[in-house]
Tab-separated table of N, CA and C in Angstrom:
chain	number	residue	atom	x	y	z
X	35	MET	N	0.834	-1.205	0.000
X	35	MET	CA	0.004	-0.005	0.004
X	35	MET	C	0.864	1.252	0.000
X	36	GLN	N	2.004	1.205	0.745
X	36	GLN	CA	2.852	2.401	0.840
X	36	GLN	C	3.414	2.779	-0.540
X	37	ASP	N	3.716	1.756	-1.379
X	37	ASP	CA	4.189	2.052	-2.741
X	37	ASP	C	3.132	2.811	-3.548
X	38	ILE	N	1.884	2.359	-3.422
X	38	ILE	CA	0.790	2.994	-4.152
X	38	ILE	C	0.654	4.454	-3.706
X	39	ILE	N	0.650	4.673	-2.402
X	39	ILE	CA	0.504	6.028	-1.827
X	39	ILE	C	1.666	6.904	-2.285
X	40	SER	N	2.882	6.370	-2.299
X	40	SER	CA	4.074	7.160	-2.726
X	40	SER	C	3.990	7.545	-4.187
X	41	ASN	N	3.465	6.647	-5.021
X	41	ASN	CA	3.387	6.915	-6.463
X	41	ASN	C	2.143	7.724	-6.865
X	42	LEU	N	1.201	7.803	-5.996
X	42	LEU	CA	-0.084	8.414	-6.350
X	42	LEU	C	0.007	9.870	-6.817
X	43	PRO	N	0.760	10.757	-6.138
X	43	PRO	CA	0.841	12.133	-6.648
X	43	PRO	C	1.349	12.216	-8.096
X	44	LYS	N	2.363	11.409	-8.426
X	44	LYS	CA	2.890	11.412	-9.796
X	44	LYS	C	1.871	10.840	-10.783
X	45	LEU	N	1.235	9.747	-10.398
X	45	LEU	CA	0.199	9.159	-11.259
X	45	LEU	C	-0.929	10.161	-11.518
X	46	ALA	N	-1.361	10.817	-10.448
X	46	ALA	CA	-2.440	11.811	-10.570
X	46	ALA	C	-1.998	12.980	-11.445
X	47	LYS	N	-0.770	13.401	-11.289
X	47	LYS	CA	-0.253	14.512	-12.106
X	47	LYS	C	-0.216	14.118	-13.577
X	48	ASP	N	0.223	12.894	-13.844
X	48	ASP	CA	0.293	12.411	-15.218
X	48	ASP	C	-1.107	12.353	-15.871
X	49	LYS	N	-2.100	12.067	-15.051
X	49	LYS	CA	-3.488	11.924	-15.570
X	49	LYS	C	-4.287	13.233	-15.458
X	50	HIS	N	-3.691	14.262	-14.847
X	50	HIS	CA	-4.441	15.494	-14.521
X	50	HIS	C	-5.139	16.120	-15.743
X	51	ASN	N	-4.400	16.347	-16.816
X	51	ASN	CA	-5.010	16.988	-18.000
X	51	ASN	C	-6.098	16.125	-18.603
X	52	GLU	N	-5.830	14.836	-18.686
X	52	GLU	CA	-6.837	13.910	-19.209
X	52	GLU	C	-8.094	13.931	-18.320
X	53	ASN	N	-7.908	13.898	-17.015
X	53	ASN	CA	-9.042	13.927	-16.077
X	53	ASN	C	-9.794	15.237	-16.174
X	54	LYS	N	-9.055	16.351	-16.298
X	54	LYS	CA	-9.672	17.672	-16.369
X	54	LYS	C	-10.584	17.758	-17.614
X	55	LYS	N	-10.061	17.312	-18.742
X	55	LYS	CA	-10.869	17.327	-19.995
X	55	LYS	C	-12.107	16.449	-19.838
X	56	PHE	N	-11.909	15.289	-19.224
X	56	PHE	CA	-13.035	14.363	-19.007
X	56	PHE	C	-14.111	15.024	-18.158
X	57	PHE	N	-13.719	15.695	-17.090
X	57	PHE	CA	-14.683	16.352	-16.179
X	57	PHE	C	-15.372	17.536	-16.831
X	58	VAL	N	-14.668	18.272	-17.684
X	58	VAL	CA	-15.316	19.390	-18.422
X	58	VAL	C	-16.429	18.826	-19.288
X	59	LYS	N	-16.134	17.755	-20.000
X	59	LYS	CA	-17.120	17.105	-20.858
X	59	LYS	C	-18.278	16.567	-20.012
X	60	LEU	N	-17.966	15.950	-18.884
X	60	LEU	CA	-18.966	15.378	-17.979
X	60	LEU	C	-19.917	16.447	-17.457
X	61	LYS	N	-19.343	17.611	-17.124
X	61	LYS	CA	-20.140	18.714	-16.585
X	61	LYS	C	-21.132	19.230	-17.633
X	62	LYS	N	-20.667	19.315	-18.897
X	62	LYS	CA	-21.531	19.827	-19.964
X	62	LYS	C	-22.665	18.885	-20.274
X	63	LYS	N	-22.392	17.595	-20.263
X	63	LYS	CA	-23.423	16.622	-20.645
X	63	LYS	C	-23.293	15.357	-19.793
X	64	PRO	N	-23.714	15.452	-18.521
X	64	PRO	CA	-23.647	14.243	-17.672
X	64	PRO	C	-24.667	13.186	-18.110
X	65	PRO	N	-24.279	11.916	-18.081
X	65	PRO	CA	-25.260	10.869	-18.425
X	65	PRO	C	-26.417	10.886	-17.422
X	66	LYS	N	-27.573	10.524	-17.885
X	66	LYS	CA	-28.753	10.520	-17.015
X	66	LYS	C	-28.583	9.613	-15.805
X	67	ASN	N	-27.823	8.540	-15.978
X	67	ASN	CA	-27.649	7.585	-14.872
X	67	ASN	C	-26.337	7.730	-14.146
X	68	LEU	N	-25.770	8.941	-14.176
X	68	LEU	CA	-24.464	9.179	-13.550
X	68	LEU	C	-24.428	8.818	-12.080
X	69	ASP	N	-25.448	9.241	-11.326
X	69	ASP	CA	-25.491	8.936	-9.883
X	69	ASP	C	-25.449	7.414	-9.652
X	70	TYR	N	-26.188	6.678	-10.456
X	70	TYR	CA	-26.220	5.223	-10.340
X	70	TYR	C	-24.839	4.637	-10.663
X	71	ILE	N	-24.230	5.108	-11.746
X	71	ILE	CA	-22.907	4.624	-12.135
X	71	ILE	C	-21.868	4.886	-11.054
X	72	MET	N	-21.900	6.109	-10.511
X	72	MET	CA	-20.933	6.487	-9.482
X	72	MET	C	-21.125	5.638	-8.209
X	73	ARG	N	-22.354	5.424	-7.837
X	73	ARG	CA	-22.617	4.590	-6.654
X	73	ARG	C	-22.047	3.190	-6.850
X	74	GLU	N	-22.284	2.645	-8.058
X	74	GLU	CA	-21.777	1.304	-8.362
X	74	GLU	C	-20.234	1.252	-8.357
X	75	LEU	N	-19.617	2.212	-9.023
X	75	LEU	CA	-18.135	2.254	-9.048
X	75	LEU	C	-17.573	2.438	-7.637
X	76	HIS	N	-18.198	3.307	-6.859
X	76	HIS	CA	-17.769	3.564	-5.481
X	76	HIS	C	-17.899	2.276	-4.649
X	77	ASP	N	-19.056	1.637	-4.705
X	77	ASP	CA	-19.271	0.412	-3.918
X	77	ASP	C	-18.309	-0.699	-4.326
X	78	ASP	N	-18.096	-0.856	-5.626
X	78	ASP	CA	-17.170	-1.888	-6.130
X	78	ASP	C	-15.751	-1.635	-5.605
X	79	GLU	N	-15.319	-0.381	-5.663
X	79	GLU	CA	-13.960	-0.056	-5.233
X	79	GLU	C	-13.801	-0.286	-3.725
X	80	PHE	N	-14.784	0.094	-2.955
X	80	PHE	CA	-14.642	-0.033	-1.498
X	80	PHE	C	-14.899	-1.462	-1.003
X	81	GLU	N	-15.281	-2.351	-1.880
X	81	GLU	CA	-15.266	-3.771	-1.518
X	81	GLU	C	-13.820	-4.283	-1.531
X	82	ARG	N	-12.963	-3.649	-2.351
X	82	ARG	CA	-11.569	-4.057	-2.481
X	82	ARG	C	-10.623	-3.222	-1.620
X	83	THR	N	-11.031	-2.036	-1.234
X	83	THR	CA	-10.151	-1.086	-0.556
X	83	THR	C	-10.438	-1.035	0.936
X	84	ASP	N	-9.384	-1.177	1.713
X	84	ASP	CA	-9.489	-1.037	3.161
X	84	ASP	C	-8.800	0.263	3.569
X	85	CYS	N	-9.571	1.241	3.945
X	85	CYS	CA	-9.042	2.554	4.299
X	85	CYS	C	-8.054	2.489	5.448
X	86	LEU	N	-8.177	1.492	6.318
X	86	LEU	CA	-7.268	1.367	7.464
X	86	LEU	C	-5.844	1.006	7.011
X	87	GLU	N	-5.708	0.489	5.808
X	87	GLU	CA	-4.357	0.200	5.285
X	87	GLU	C	-3.687	1.456	4.777
X	88	CYS	N	-4.457	2.511	4.561
X	88	CYS	CA	-3.951	3.724	3.920
X	88	CYS	C	-4.004	4.932	4.864
X	89	ALA	N	-5.212	5.449	5.078
X	89	ALA	CA	-5.437	6.648	5.902
X	89	ALA	C	-4.679	7.863	5.394
X	90	ASN	N	-4.313	7.873	4.119
X	90	ASN	CA	-3.554	8.987	3.572
X	90	ASN	C	-4.321	10.299	3.650
X	91	CYS	N	-5.616	10.232	3.539
X	91	CYS	CA	-6.434	11.447	3.640
X	91	CYS	C	-6.236	12.080	5.025
X	92	CYS	N	-6.201	11.268	6.058
X	92	CYS	CA	-6.059	11.771	7.441
X	92	CYS	C	-4.627	12.225	7.702
X	93	LYS	N	-3.685	11.691	6.960
X	93	LYS	CA	-2.277	12.012	7.159
X	93	LYS	C	-1.852	13.267	6.402
X	94	THR	N	-2.573	13.582	5.323
X	94	THR	CA	-2.099	14.664	4.452
X	94	THR	C	-3.006	15.888	4.379
X	95	THR	N	-4.252	15.750	4.784
X	95	THR	CA	-5.177	16.901	4.734
X	95	THR	C	-6.078	16.852	5.978
X	96	GLY	N	-6.802	17.911	6.153
X	96	GLY	CA	-7.761	17.944	7.238
X	96	GLY	C	-9.120	18.325	6.695
X	97	PRO	N	-10.176	17.836	7.340
X	97	PRO	CA	-11.513	18.135	6.853
X	97	PRO	C	-11.977	19.541	7.304
X	98	LEU	N	-13.033	19.986	6.657
X	98	LEU	CA	-13.734	21.190	7.145
X	98	LEU	C	-14.638	20.724	8.266
X	99	PHE	N	-14.794	21.524	9.282
X	99	PHE	CA	-15.675	21.226	10.385
X	99	PHE	C	-16.885	22.158	10.315
X	100	THR	N	-18.068	21.599	10.143
X	100	THR	CA	-19.290	22.416	10.122
X	100	THR	C	-19.675	22.738	11.559
X	101	ASP	N	-20.602	23.651	11.722
X	101	ASP	CA	-21.107	23.962	13.068
X	101	ASP	C	-21.691	22.719	13.723
X	102	LYS	N	-22.387	21.903	12.939
X	102	LYS	CA	-22.978	20.661	13.470
X	102	LYS	C	-21.879	19.684	13.920
X	103	ASP	N	-20.811	19.609	13.117
X	103	ASP	CA	-19.676	18.757	13.504
X	103	ASP	C	-19.094	19.206	14.830
X	104	ILE	N	-18.889	20.488	14.944
X	104	ILE	CA	-18.288	21.053	16.168
X	104	ILE	C	-19.173	20.783	17.375
X	105	GLU	N	-20.475	20.965	17.203
X	105	GLU	CA	-21.420	20.668	18.297
X	105	GLU	C	-21.322	19.197	18.726
X	106	ARG	N	-21.385	18.316	17.738
X	106	ARG	CA	-21.405	16.870	18.017
X	106	ARG	C	-20.101	16.405	18.665
X	107	ILE	N	-18.968	16.857	18.125
X	107	ILE	CA	-17.687	16.395	18.619
X	107	ILE	C	-17.378	17.006	19.996
X	108	SER	N	-17.708	18.264	20.164
X	108	SER	CA	-17.462	18.894	21.472
X	108	SER	C	-18.311	18.206	22.561
X	109	LYS	N	-19.530	17.831	22.193
X	109	LYS	CA	-20.379	17.120	23.136
X	109	LYS	C	-19.742	15.769	23.506
X	110	HIS	N	-19.185	15.107	22.527
X	110	HIS	CA	-18.478	13.845	22.727
X	110	HIS	C	-17.341	14.007	23.742
X	111	PHE	N	-16.643	15.118	23.643
X	111	PHE	CA	-15.531	15.417	24.551
X	111	PHE	C	-15.974	16.082	25.860
X	112	LYS	N	-17.300	16.274	25.970
X	112	LYS	CA	-17.865	16.971	27.144
X	112	LYS	C	-17.223	18.349	27.313
X	113	GLN	N	-17.143	19.051	26.164
X	113	GLN	CA	-16.579	20.397	26.141
X	113	GLN	C	-17.617	21.361	25.572
X	114	LYS	N	-17.402	22.608	25.801
X	114	LYS	CA	-18.181	23.629	25.119
X	114	LYS	C	-17.595	23.772	23.725
X	115	PRO	N	-18.427	24.074	22.731
X	115	PRO	CA	-17.905	24.174	21.359
X	115	PRO	C	-16.681	25.098	21.261
X	116	GLN	N	-16.714	26.219	21.965
X	116	GLN	CA	-15.588	27.161	21.884
X	116	GLN	C	-14.291	26.562	22.411
X	117	GLN	N	-14.407	25.696	23.426
X	117	GLN	CA	-13.234	25.001	23.963
X	117	GLN	C	-12.642	24.074	22.914
X	118	PHE	N	-13.531	23.332	22.274
X	118	PHE	CA	-13.098	22.402	21.197
X	118	PHE	C	-12.407	23.175	20.088
X	119	ILE	N	-13.033	24.292	19.667
X	119	ILE	CA	-12.460	25.093	18.589
X	119	ILE	C	-11.067	25.585	18.956
X	120	SER	N	-10.921	26.167	20.137
X	120	SER	CA	-9.614	26.730	20.497
X	120	SER	C	-8.547	25.648	20.710
X	121	GLN	N	-8.964	24.441	21.101
X	121	GLN	CA	-8.012	23.363	21.322
X	121	GLN	C	-7.540	22.689	20.015
X	122	TYR	N	-8.467	22.540	19.055
X	122	TYR	CA	-8.165	21.719	17.881
X	122	TYR	C	-8.223	22.416	16.515
X	123	LEU	N	-8.959	23.533	16.430
X	123	LEU	CA	-9.256	24.093	15.119
X	123	LEU	C	-8.671	25.475	14.921
X	124	ARG	N	-8.649	25.882	13.679
X	124	ARG	CA	-8.282	27.227	13.279
X	124	ARG	C	-9.187	27.640	12.132
X	125	ILE	N	-9.176	28.916	11.796
X	125	ILE	CA	-9.954	29.419	10.656
X	125	ILE	C	-8.984	29.506	9.483
X	126	ASP	N	-9.365	28.927	8.328
X	126	ASP	CA	-8.491	28.959	7.167
X	126	ASP	C	-8.784	30.186	6.290
X	127	GLU	N	-8.125	30.242	5.150
X	127	GLU	CA	-8.256	31.412	4.245
X	127	GLU	C	-9.660	31.536	3.636
X	128	ASP	N	-10.443	30.455	3.640
X	128	ASP	CA	-11.822	30.514	3.160
X	128	ASP	C	-12.813	30.755	4.295
X	129	ASN	N	-12.279	31.041	5.475
X	129	ASN	CA	-13.093	31.312	6.659
X	129	ASN	C	-13.824	30.062	7.169
X	130	ASP	N	-13.219	28.901	6.941
X	130	ASP	CA	-13.772	27.630	7.424
X	130	ASP	C	-12.962	27.159	8.623
X	131	HIS	N	-13.631	26.392	9.481
X	131	HIS	CA	-12.917	25.728	10.581
X	131	HIS	C	-12.203	24.484	10.049
X	132	VAL	N	-10.917	24.409	10.293
X	132	VAL	CA	-10.108	23.257	9.901
X	132	VAL	C	-9.208	22.904	11.068
X	133	LEU	N	-8.549	21.738	10.983
X	133	LEU	CA	-7.643	21.326	12.050
X	133	LEU	C	-6.423	22.262	12.115
X	134	GLN	N	-5.922	22.424	13.320
X	134	GLN	CA	-4.715	23.242	13.495
X	134	GLN	C	-3.497	22.563	12.892
X	135	THR	N	-3.488	21.216	12.948
X	135	THR	CA	-2.321	20.485	12.467
X	135	THR	C	-2.752	19.291	11.618
X	136	VAL	N	-1.851	18.876	10.751
X	136	VAL	CA	-2.001	17.665	9.947
X	136	VAL	C	-0.719	16.875	10.191
X	137	PRO	N	-0.730	15.567	10.349
X	137	PRO	CA	-1.841	14.658	10.267
X	137	PRO	C	-2.917	14.935	11.335
X	138	CYS	N	-4.076	14.377	11.100
X	138	CYS	CA	-5.216	14.589	11.970
X	138	CYS	C	-4.875	14.180	13.403
X	139	THR	N	-5.239	15.062	14.296
X	139	THR	CA	-5.031	14.857	15.736
X	139	THR	C	-5.700	13.582	16.231
X	140	PHE	N	-6.779	13.200	15.573
X	140	PHE	CA	-7.587	12.079	16.046
X	140	PHE	C	-7.199	10.743	15.410
X	141	LEU	N	-6.158	10.751	14.564
X	141	LEU	CA	-5.707	9.529	13.902
X	141	LEU	C	-4.692	8.802	14.761
X	142	GLY	N	-4.935	7.525	15.043
X	142	GLY	CA	-4.015	6.736	15.828
X	142	GLY	C	-2.932	6.120	14.944
X	143	THR	N	-1.881	5.583	15.579
X	143	THR	CA	-0.786	4.966	14.828
X	143	THR	C	-1.253	3.737	14.087
X	144	ASP	N	-2.395	3.173	14.492
X	144	ASP	CA	-2.968	2.011	13.831
X	144	ASP	C	-3.934	2.431	12.702
X	145	ASN	N	-3.981	3.707	12.381
X	145	ASN	CA	-4.842	4.294	11.342
X	145	ASN	C	-6.314	4.321	11.732
X	146	TYR	N	-6.601	4.039	12.999
X	146	TYR	CA	-7.993	4.149	13.465
X	146	TYR	C	-8.258	5.578	13.924
X	147	CYS	N	-9.471	6.031	13.751
X	147	CYS	CA	-9.894	7.363	14.150
X	147	CYS	C	-10.486	7.292	15.571
X	148	SER	N	-9.955	8.102	16.449
X	148	SER	CA	-10.440	8.059	17.848
X	148	SER	C	-11.836	8.679	18.006
X	149	ILE	N	-12.306	9.396	16.990
X	149	ILE	CA	-13.662	10.000	17.070
X	149	ILE	C	-14.536	9.471	15.917
X	150	TYR	N	-14.242	8.271	15.467
X	150	TYR	CA	-14.902	7.722	14.283
X	150	TYR	C	-16.429	7.847	14.340
X	151	GLU	N	-17.024	7.534	15.465
X	151	GLU	CA	-18.496	7.542	15.593
X	151	GLU	C	-19.072	8.944	15.468
X	152	VAL	N	-18.265	9.967	15.750
X	152	VAL	CA	-18.754	11.355	15.689
X	152	VAL	C	-17.953	12.206	14.712
X	153	ARG	N	-17.209	11.557	13.834
X	153	ARG	CA	-16.293	12.269	12.916
X	153	ARG	C	-17.040	13.287	12.070
X	154	PRO	N	-16.306	14.262	11.539
X	154	PRO	CA	-16.925	15.289	10.702
X	154	PRO	C	-17.585	14.718	9.468
X	155	LYS	N	-18.584	15.442	8.970
X	155	LYS	CA	-19.307	15.041	7.755
X	155	LYS	C	-18.342	14.853	6.595
X	156	ALA	N	-17.355	15.744	6.467
X	156	ALA	CA	-16.397	15.649	5.366
X	156	ALA	C	-15.629	14.333	5.413
X	157	CYS	N	-15.342	13.829	6.605
X	157	CYS	CA	-14.647	12.540	6.746
X	157	CYS	C	-15.587	11.392	6.418
X	158	ARG	N	-16.821	11.493	6.876
X	158	ARG	CA	-17.826	10.425	6.610
X	158	ARG	C	-18.063	10.259	5.129
X	159	GLU	N	-18.033	11.364	4.388
X	159	GLU	CA	-18.354	11.324	2.964
X	159	GLU	C	-17.154	11.157	2.045
X	160	PHE	N	-15.947	11.272	2.586
X	160	PHE	CA	-14.725	11.169	1.772
X	160	PHE	C	-14.635	9.815	1.101
X	161	PRO	N	-14.234	9.698	-0.142
X	161	PRO	CA	-13.723	10.700	-1.071
X	161	PRO	C	-14.812	11.347	-1.939
X	162	HIS	N	-16.031	11.270	-1.512
X	162	HIS	CA	-17.179	11.949	-2.165
X	162	HIS	C	-17.501	11.384	-3.547
X	163	THR	N	-17.049	10.172	-3.835
X	163	THR	CA	-17.274	9.594	-5.155
X	163	THR	C	-18.647	8.960	-5.326
X	164	ASP	N	-19.431	8.920	-4.244
X	164	ASP	CA	-20.793	8.391	-4.353
X	164	ASP	C	-21.813	9.507	-4.168
X	165	ARG	N	-21.352	10.723	-4.276
X	165	ARG	CA	-22.198	11.881	-4.057
X	165	ARG	C	-23.152	12.105	-5.240
X	166	LYS	N	-24.350	12.541	-4.971
X	166	LYS	CA	-25.294	12.846	-6.011
X	166	LYS	C	-24.780	14.071	-6.782
X	167	LYS	N	-25.094	14.140	-8.075
X	167	LYS	CA	-24.610	15.216	-8.944
X	167	LYS	C	-23.087	15.322	-8.882
X	168	PHE	N	-22.454	14.187	-8.996
X	168	PHE	CA	-21.013	14.063	-8.884
X	168	PHE	C	-20.278	15.049	-9.775
X	169	GLN	N	-20.818	15.343	-10.943
X	169	GLN	CA	-20.153	16.225	-11.906
X	169	GLN	C	-19.908	17.629	-11.338
X	170	GLN	N	-20.614	17.995	-10.271
X	170	GLN	CA	-20.469	19.326	-9.679
X	170	GLN	C	-19.243	19.454	-8.770
X	171	ILE	N	-18.594	18.352	-8.453
X	171	ILE	CA	-17.420	18.422	-7.541
X	171	ILE	C	-16.148	17.984	-8.251
X	172	SER	N	-16.033	18.237	-9.531
X	172	SER	CA	-14.863	17.788	-10.292
X	172	SER	C	-13.566	18.365	-9.751
X	173	ASN	N	-13.528	19.631	-9.330
X	173	ASN	CA	-12.294	20.199	-8.802
X	173	ASN	C	-11.841	19.478	-7.518
X	174	LEU	N	-12.810	19.160	-6.660
X	174	LEU	CA	-12.489	18.416	-5.449
X	174	LEU	C	-11.997	17.007	-5.807
X	175	THR	N	-12.604	16.387	-6.762
X	175	THR	CA	-12.195	15.036	-7.177
X	175	THR	C	-10.795	15.036	-7.761
X	176	LEU	N	-10.462	16.069	-8.526
X	176	LEU	CA	-9.114	16.180	-9.081
X	176	LEU	C	-8.074	16.234	-7.959
X	177	LYS	N	-8.405	16.880	-6.865
X	177	LYS	CA	-7.478	16.930	-5.702
X	177	LYS	C	-7.444	15.578	-5.010
X	178	ASN	N	-8.619	14.960	-4.861
X	178	ASN	CA	-8.691	13.709	-4.108
X	178	ASN	C	-7.982	12.543	-4.785
X	179	VAL	N	-7.951	12.515	-6.110
X	179	VAL	CA	-7.257	11.409	-6.786
X	179	VAL	C	-5.761	11.430	-6.512
X	180	ALA	N	-5.224	12.547	-6.104
X	180	ALA	CA	-3.791	12.643	-5.806
X	180	ALA	C	-3.462	12.138	-4.386
X	181	MET	N	-4.487	11.940	-3.564
X	181	MET	CA	-4.221	11.475	-2.200
X	181	MET	C	-4.919	10.160	-1.846
X	182	CYS	N	-5.970	9.804	-2.601
X	182	CYS	CA	-6.758	8.619	-2.269
X	182	CYS	C	-6.705	7.608	-3.373
X	183	PRO	N	-6.041	6.469	-3.128
X	183	PRO	CA	-5.961	5.421	-4.162
X	183	PRO	C	-7.348	4.966	-4.660
X	184	ALA	N	-8.316	4.923	-3.751
X	184	ALA	CA	-9.667	4.496	-4.166
X	184	ALA	C	-10.269	5.521	-5.108
X	185	ALA	N	-10.137	6.793	-4.808
X	185	ALA	CA	-10.678	7.850	-5.701
X	185	ALA	C	-9.991	7.765	-7.065
X	186	PHE	N	-8.676	7.546	-7.064
X	186	PHE	CA	-7.943	7.425	-8.328
X	186	PHE	C	-8.521	6.271	-9.161
X	187	ASN	N	-8.698	5.116	-8.535
X	187	ASN	CA	-9.245	3.948	-9.249
X	187	ASN	C	-10.663	4.182	-9.734
X	188	ILE	N	-11.461	4.832	-8.916
X	188	ILE	CA	-12.861	5.097	-9.303
X	188	ILE	C	-12.888	5.991	-10.552
X	189	VAL	N	-12.064	7.036	-10.578
X	189	VAL	CA	-12.046	7.928	-11.717
X	189	VAL	C	-11.541	7.200	-12.971
X	190	GLU	N	-10.527	6.365	-12.821
X	190	GLU	CA	-10.031	5.588	-13.955
X	190	GLU	C	-11.110	4.652	-14.512
X	191	ASN	N	-11.820	3.988	-13.607
X	191	ASN	CA	-12.914	3.098	-14.023
X	191	ASN	C	-14.095	3.890	-14.618
X	192	MET	N	-14.318	5.050	-14.093
X	192	MET	CA	-15.387	5.914	-14.599
X	192	MET	C	-15.094	6.326	-16.052
X	193	LYS	N	-13.847	6.661	-16.358
X	193	LYS	CA	-13.480	7.056	-17.713
X	193	LYS	C	-13.673	5.898	-18.703
X	194	LYS	N	-13.441	4.673	-18.244
X	194	LYS	CA	-13.660	3.519	-19.128
X	194	LYS	C	-15.164	3.295	-19.337
X	195	ARG	N	-15.941	3.559	-18.303
X	195	ARG	CA	-17.367	3.239	-18.326
X	195	ARG	C	-18.181	4.310	-19.082
X	196	ILE	N	-17.788	5.570	-18.930
X	196	ILE	CA	-18.517	6.693	-19.557
X	196	ILE	C	-17.684	7.217	-20.693
X	197	LYS	N	-18.145	7.009	-21.882
X	197	LYS	CA	-17.387	7.460	-23.064
X	197	LYS	C	-17.848	8.809	-23.539
C-alpha cells in the first residue's frame, strides 16, 4: 500500500489533464444515470479497498468542520464548542474551521480514528465519489485522486465506463 501512496501524486499529475478534460465534458453533458454509475463504481472499489491500510487522507489533509460537527464532537468530549475550537481548530483562508495540524489529531498509529463515531461530515463522505450530482465536484475530485488510491481507481474506471 505504501508504494501505491508514494506513487499516487505522480500518477495523478500524469493523468491530470486527461481527467480535467473528461470532467469538463462530464459537466456539460452528464449521463442521465451518472449517480447510479458512481454509486456502483464507489461500492465496487470499497469492496476491495481497506481505508485502514492507507489513511492517507487523514495524514495529508484535514476536513472542514461544520457547526454541526463542532457541536457533536465537542459534546463527545464533554466540552463547550468554543473550547473544542480553540483546542483543535483554526480558521483557514476561506473562513472555514479546519484542524490546527496535519496529520489529523484524532488519527491513531494504527490508522484508526479516535472519534470515528462522531467524525466530521467531510470525513464520513470522503472521497465523495458516491455523491449525487457528482459532476459538480470535479475540482475536489481532481485533488482527491492525488491522495486517495480508491478515488484514483474510481475515476479511472469511470473514464472507461462513460465514453
